[in-house]
CSV table of C-alpha atoms in Angstrom, one decimal:
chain,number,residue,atom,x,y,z
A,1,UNK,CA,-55.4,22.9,-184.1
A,2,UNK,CA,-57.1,23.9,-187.4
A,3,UNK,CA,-58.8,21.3,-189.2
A,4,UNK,CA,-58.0,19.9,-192.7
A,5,UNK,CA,-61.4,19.4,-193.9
A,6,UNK,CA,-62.2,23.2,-193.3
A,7,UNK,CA,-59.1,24.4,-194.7
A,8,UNK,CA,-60.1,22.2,-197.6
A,9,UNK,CA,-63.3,23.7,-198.1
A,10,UNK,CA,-62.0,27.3,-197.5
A,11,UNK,CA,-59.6,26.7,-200.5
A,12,UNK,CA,-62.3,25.4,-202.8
A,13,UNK,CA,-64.3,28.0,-201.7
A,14,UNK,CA,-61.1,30.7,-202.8
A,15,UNK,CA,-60.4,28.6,-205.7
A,16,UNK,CA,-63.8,28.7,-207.0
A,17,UNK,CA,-65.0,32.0,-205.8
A,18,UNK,CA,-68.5,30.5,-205.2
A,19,UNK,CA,-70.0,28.5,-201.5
A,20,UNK,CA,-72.0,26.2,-204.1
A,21,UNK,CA,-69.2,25.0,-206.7
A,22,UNK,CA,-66.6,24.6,-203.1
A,23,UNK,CA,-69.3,22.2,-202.2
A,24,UNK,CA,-69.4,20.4,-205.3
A,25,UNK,CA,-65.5,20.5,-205.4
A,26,UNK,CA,-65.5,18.7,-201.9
A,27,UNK,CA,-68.7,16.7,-202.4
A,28,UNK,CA,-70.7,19.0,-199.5
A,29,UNK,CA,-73.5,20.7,-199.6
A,30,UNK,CA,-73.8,24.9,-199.7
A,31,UNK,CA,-75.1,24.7,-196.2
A,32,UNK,CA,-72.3,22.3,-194.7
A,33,UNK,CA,-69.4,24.5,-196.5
A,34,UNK,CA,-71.3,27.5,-195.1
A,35,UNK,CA,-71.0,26.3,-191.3
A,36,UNK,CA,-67.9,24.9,-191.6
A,37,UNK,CA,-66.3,28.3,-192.7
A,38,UNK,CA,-68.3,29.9,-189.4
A,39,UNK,CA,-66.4,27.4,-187.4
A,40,UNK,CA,-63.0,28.2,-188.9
A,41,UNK,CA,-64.2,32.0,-188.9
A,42,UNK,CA,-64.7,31.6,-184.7
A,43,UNK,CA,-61.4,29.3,-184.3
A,44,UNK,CA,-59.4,32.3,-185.9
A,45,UNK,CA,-61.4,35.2,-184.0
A,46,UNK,CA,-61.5,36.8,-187.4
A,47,UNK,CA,-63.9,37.3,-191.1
A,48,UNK,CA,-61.4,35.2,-193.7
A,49,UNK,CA,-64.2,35.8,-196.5
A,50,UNK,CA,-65.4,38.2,-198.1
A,51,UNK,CA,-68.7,37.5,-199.3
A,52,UNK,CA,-70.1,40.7,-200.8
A,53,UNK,CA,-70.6,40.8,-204.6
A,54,UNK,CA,-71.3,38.0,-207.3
A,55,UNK,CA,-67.8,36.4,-206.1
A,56,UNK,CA,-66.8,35.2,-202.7
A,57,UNK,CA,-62.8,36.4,-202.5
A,58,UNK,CA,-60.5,36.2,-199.5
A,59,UNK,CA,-60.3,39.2,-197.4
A,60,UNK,CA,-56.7,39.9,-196.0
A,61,UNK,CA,-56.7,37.7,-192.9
A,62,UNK,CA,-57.9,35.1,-195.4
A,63,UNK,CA,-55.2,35.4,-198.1
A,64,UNK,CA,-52.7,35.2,-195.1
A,65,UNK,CA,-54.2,31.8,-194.4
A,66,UNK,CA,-54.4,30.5,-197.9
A,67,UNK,CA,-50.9,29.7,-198.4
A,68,UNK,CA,-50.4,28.1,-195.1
A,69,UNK,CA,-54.0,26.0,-196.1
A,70,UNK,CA,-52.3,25.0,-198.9
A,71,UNK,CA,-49.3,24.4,-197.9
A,72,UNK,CA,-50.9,21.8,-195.2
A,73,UNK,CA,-53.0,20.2,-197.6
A,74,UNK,CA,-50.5,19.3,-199.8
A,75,UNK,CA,-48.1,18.1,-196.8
A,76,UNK,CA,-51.4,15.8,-196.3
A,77,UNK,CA,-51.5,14.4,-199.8
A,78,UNK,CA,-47.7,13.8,-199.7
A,79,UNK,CA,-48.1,11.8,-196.4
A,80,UNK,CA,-50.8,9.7,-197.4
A,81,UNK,CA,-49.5,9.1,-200.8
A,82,UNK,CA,-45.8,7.9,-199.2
A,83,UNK,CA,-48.1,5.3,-196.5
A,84,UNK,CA,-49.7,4.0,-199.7
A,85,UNK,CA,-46.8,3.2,-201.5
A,86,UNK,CA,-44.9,1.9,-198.5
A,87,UNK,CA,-47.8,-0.4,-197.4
A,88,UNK,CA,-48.0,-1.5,-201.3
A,89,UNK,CA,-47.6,-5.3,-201.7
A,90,UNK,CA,-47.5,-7.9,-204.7
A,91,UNK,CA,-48.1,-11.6,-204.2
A,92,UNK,CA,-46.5,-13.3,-206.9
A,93,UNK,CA,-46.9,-17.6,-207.0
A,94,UNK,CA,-44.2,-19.6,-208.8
A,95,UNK,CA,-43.3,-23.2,-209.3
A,96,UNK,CA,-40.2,-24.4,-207.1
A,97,UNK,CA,-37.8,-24.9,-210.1
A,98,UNK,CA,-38.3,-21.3,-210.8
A,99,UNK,CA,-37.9,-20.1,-206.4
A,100,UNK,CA,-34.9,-19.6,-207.1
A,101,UNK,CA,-31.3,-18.4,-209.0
A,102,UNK,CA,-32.7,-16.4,-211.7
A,103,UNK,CA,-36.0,-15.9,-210.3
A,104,UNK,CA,-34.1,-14.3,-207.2
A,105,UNK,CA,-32.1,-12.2,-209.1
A,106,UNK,CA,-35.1,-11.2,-211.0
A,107,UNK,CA,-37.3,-10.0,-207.9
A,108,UNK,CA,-33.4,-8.2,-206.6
A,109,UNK,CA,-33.5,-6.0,-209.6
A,110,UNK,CA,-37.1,-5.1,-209.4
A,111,UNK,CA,-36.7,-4.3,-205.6
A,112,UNK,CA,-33.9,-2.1,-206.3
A,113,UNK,CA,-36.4,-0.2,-208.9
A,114,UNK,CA,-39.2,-0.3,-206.3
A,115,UNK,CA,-38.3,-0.1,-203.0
A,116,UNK,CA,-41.5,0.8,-201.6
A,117,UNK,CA,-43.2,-2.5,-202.8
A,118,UNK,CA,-43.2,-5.7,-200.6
A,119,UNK,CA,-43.2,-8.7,-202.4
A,120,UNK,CA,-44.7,-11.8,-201.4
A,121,UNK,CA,-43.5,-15.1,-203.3
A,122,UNK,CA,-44.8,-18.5,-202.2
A,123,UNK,CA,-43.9,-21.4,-204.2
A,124,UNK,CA,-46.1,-24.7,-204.5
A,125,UNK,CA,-47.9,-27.1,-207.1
A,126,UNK,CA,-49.4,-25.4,-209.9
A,127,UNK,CA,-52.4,-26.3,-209.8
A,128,UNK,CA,-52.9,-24.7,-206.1
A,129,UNK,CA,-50.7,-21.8,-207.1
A,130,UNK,CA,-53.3,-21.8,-210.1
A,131,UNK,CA,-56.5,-21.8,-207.2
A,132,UNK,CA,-54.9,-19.5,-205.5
A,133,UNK,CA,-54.9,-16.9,-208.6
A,134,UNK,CA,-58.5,-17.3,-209.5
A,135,UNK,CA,-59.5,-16.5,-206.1
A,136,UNK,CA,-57.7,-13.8,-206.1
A,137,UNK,CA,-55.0,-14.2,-203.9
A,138,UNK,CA,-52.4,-13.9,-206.0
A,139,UNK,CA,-51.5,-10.5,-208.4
A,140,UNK,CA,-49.3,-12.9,-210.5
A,141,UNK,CA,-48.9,-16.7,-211.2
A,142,UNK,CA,-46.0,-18.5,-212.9
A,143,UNK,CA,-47.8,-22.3,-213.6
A,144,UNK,CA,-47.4,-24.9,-215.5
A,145,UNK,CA,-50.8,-25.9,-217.2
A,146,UNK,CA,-52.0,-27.9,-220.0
A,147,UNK,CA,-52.9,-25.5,-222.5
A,148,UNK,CA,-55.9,-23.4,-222.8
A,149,UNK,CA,-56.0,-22.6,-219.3
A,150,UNK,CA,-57.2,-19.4,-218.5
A,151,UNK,CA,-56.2,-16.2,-220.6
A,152,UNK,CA,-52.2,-15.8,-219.9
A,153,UNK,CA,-50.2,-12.8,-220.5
A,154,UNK,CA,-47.4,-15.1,-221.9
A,155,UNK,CA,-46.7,-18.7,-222.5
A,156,UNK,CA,-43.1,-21.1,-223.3
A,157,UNK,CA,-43.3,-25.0,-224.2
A,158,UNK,CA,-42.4,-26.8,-221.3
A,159,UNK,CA,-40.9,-30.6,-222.9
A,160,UNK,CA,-41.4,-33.4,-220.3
A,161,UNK,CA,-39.6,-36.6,-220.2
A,162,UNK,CA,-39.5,-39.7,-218.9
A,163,UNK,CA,-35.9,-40.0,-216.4
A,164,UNK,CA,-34.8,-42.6,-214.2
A,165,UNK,CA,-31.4,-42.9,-212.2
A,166,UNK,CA,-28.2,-43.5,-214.0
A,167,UNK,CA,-26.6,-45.9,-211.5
A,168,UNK,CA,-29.8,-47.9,-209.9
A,169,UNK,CA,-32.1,-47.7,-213.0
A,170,UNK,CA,-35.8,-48.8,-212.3
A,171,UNK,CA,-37.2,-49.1,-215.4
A,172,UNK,CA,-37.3,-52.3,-215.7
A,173,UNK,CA,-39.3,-53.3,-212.5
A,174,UNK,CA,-42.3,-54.8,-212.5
A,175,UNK,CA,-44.1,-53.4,-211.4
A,176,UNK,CA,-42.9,-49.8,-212.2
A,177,UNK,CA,-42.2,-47.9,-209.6
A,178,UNK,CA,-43.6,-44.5,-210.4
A,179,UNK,CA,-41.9,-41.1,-208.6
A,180,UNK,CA,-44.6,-38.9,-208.4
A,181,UNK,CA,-45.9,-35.4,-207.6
A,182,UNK,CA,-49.3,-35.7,-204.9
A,183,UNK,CA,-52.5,-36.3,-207.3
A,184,UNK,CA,-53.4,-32.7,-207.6
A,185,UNK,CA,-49.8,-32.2,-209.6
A,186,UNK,CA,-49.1,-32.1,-213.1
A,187,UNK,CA,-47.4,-34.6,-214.7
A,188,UNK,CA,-48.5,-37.2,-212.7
A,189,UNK,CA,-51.7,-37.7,-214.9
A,190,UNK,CA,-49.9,-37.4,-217.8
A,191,UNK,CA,-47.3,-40.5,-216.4
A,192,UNK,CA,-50.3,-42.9,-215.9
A,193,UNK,CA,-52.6,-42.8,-218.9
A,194,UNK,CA,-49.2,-43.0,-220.7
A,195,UNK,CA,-48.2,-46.4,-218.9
A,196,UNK,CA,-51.8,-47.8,-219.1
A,197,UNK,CA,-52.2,-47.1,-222.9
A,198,UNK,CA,-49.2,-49.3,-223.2
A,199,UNK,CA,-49.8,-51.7,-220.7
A,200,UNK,CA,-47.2,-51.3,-219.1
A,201,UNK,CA,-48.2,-52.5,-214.8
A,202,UNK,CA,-47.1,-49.5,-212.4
A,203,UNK,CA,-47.0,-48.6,-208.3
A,204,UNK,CA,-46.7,-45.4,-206.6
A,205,UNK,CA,-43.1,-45.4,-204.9
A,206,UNK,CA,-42.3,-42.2,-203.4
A,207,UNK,CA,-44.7,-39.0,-203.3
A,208,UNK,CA,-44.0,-35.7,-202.5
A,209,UNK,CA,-45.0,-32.3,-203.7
A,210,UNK,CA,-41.1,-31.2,-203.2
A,211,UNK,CA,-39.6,-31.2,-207.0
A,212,UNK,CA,-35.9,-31.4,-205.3
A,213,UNK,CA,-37.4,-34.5,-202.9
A,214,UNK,CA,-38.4,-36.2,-206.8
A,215,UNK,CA,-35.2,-35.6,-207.9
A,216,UNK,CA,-33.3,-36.8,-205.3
A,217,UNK,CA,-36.1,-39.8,-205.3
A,218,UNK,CA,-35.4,-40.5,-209.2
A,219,UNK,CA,-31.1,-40.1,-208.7
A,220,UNK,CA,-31.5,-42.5,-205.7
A,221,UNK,CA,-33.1,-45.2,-207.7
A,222,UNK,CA,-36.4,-45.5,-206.1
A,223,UNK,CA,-38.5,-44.5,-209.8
A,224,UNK,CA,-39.2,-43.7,-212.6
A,225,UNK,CA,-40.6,-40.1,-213.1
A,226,UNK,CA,-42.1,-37.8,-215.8
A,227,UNK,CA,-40.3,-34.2,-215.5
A,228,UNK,CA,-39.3,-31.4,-217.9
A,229,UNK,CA,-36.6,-32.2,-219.9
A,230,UNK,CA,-34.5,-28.8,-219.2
A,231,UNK,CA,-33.9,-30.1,-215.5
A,232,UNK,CA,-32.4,-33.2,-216.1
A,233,UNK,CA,-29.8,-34.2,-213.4
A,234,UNK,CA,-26.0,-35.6,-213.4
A,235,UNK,CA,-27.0,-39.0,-212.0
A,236,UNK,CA,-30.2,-39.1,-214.1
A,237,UNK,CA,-31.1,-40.3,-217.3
A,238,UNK,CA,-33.9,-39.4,-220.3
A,239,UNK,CA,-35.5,-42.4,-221.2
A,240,UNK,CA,-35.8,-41.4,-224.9
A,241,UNK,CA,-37.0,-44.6,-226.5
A,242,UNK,CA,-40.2,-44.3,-224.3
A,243,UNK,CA,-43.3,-42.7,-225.8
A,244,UNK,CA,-43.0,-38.7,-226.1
A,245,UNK,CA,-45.5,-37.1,-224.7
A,246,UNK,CA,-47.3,-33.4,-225.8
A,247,UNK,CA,-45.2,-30.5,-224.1
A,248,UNK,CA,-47.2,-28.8,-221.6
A,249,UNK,CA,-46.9,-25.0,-220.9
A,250,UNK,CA,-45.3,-22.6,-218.7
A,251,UNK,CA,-47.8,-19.4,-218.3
A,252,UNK,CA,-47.4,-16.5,-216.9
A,253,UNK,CA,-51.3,-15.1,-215.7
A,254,UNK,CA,-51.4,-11.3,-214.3
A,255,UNK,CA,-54.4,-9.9,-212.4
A,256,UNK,CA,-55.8,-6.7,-213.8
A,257,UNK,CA,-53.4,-4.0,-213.3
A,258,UNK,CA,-52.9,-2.0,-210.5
A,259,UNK,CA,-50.2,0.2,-211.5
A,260,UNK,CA,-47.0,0.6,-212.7
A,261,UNK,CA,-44.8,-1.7,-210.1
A,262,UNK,CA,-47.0,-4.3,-211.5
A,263,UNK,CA,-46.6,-3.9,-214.9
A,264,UNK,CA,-42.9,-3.9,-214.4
A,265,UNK,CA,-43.1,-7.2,-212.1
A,266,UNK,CA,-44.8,-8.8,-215.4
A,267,UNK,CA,-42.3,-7.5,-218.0
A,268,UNK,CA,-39.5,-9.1,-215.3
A,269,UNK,CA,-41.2,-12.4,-215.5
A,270,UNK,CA,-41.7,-12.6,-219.0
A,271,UNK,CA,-37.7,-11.3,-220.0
A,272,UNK,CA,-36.6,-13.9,-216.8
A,273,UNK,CA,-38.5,-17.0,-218.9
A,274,UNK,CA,-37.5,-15.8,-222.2
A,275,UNK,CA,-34.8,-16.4,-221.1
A,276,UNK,CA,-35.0,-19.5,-219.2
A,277,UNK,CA,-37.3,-21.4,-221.4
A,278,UNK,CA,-36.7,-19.8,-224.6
A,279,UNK,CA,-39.2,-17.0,-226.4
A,280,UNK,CA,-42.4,-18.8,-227.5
């Protein structure tokens, strides 16, 4: 079976006409090149060089190889560049109220343009899917942040608000019953340095780091919660005579590129929450 590296080296050493520029070509020295073309001469049982003269040329057994050389090598390039692209994958994070609906639809078209790319989507708080990112784990990050975090490629006003249920209303507890993301999640911060600045006497009631399980938690009447404004519930209402509090962002971060599929998978995000959330 004849070797790739020698057949690579024998073209170079055609393509070049010279032992010293194939070596440079393939990153050998003259005297590697030189043994390796004894070893293919000896496999063959026959001179494929011609070495006399300024200019090493092919002699006839050696023209009759060259095509098939390059005919193999080129095979080789195409195989390894097909495994690359089929073992490509992007890790993408994104909040849970964007998992799904658009978001899937989204990733569907891109997957239709790219079908050798896997994707990998986990969902979670922000601020993990945020660690996540900066470790490097992630090739893209859909978060929501208070602003100035990090350098994003794009970034939409996310309004909060203050909800409670519409049939079993809480707010008037005392103390307030609070539905609340886990104390690494956003909003939940923002929910008690509200309350205390007013005064106002609170207790954790439900936690969870599910936004459907708040939800459900705020519908059923168990708290109040602080949650963008754009996911309001039937069941639910906006407490709109309590203080308003500074919109936080949605942003969209992107490691540094590594191609085309990419790029793409960024322009999808950013058209998907232009249109979700609005151009900024």
């Amino acid at each position: 079976m004849l070797d790739p590296l020698l057949l690579r080296s024998f073209v170079a050493i055609v393509d070049t006409g010279s032992f010293t520029r194939a070596g440079e070509r393939v990153h050998l020295t003259q005297s590697t090149i030189s043994q390796q073309m004894r070893r293919l001469e000896t496999q063959l049982g026959c001179t494929l060089l011609d070495r006399q003269g300024g200019r090493v040329t092919a002699t006839a057994q050696g023209e009759t190889l060259l095509d098939t050389a390059r005919r193999i090598l080129n095979l080789l390039a195409q195989a390894e560049q097909q495994v690359a692209e089929a073992s490509q994958q992007l890790c993408l994070g994104v909040p849970e109220d964007f998992a799904a609906g658009a978001m899937t639809r989204a990733l569907a078209r891109f997957a239709r343009d790219y079908p050798q790319v896997r994707l990998e989507v986990m969902s979670g708080l922000s601020h993990d899917l945020w660690q996540r990112f900066a470790a490097g784990e992630l090739d893209l990050a859909l978060v929501k942040q208070r602003r100035g975090q990090g350098q994003p490629r794009a970034v939409w006003p996310e309004p909060i608000g203050w909800v409670d249920s519409r049939d079993w209303p809480a707010a008037g507890r005392d103390p307030l019953p609070l539905v609340a993301f886990p104390s690494a999640g956003l909003y939940r911060d923002e929910m008690t340095a509200a309350l205390d600045a007013r005064g106002v006497r609170w207790r954790i009631a439900y936690v969870s780091a599910s936004l459907a399980s708040l939800q459900g938690a705020v519908s059923a009447g168990i708290g109040v919660s602080l949650l963008p404004q754009r996911l309001l519930q039937e069941g639910q209402v906006n407490l709109s005579h309590w203080p308003a509090l500074a919109p936080i962002e949605l942003a969209l971060h992107v490691s540094a590129e590594r191609g085309e599929p990419l790029a793409r998978l960024a322009e999808a995000l950013t058209m998907l929450c232009d249109e979700v959330m609005g151009s900024s």
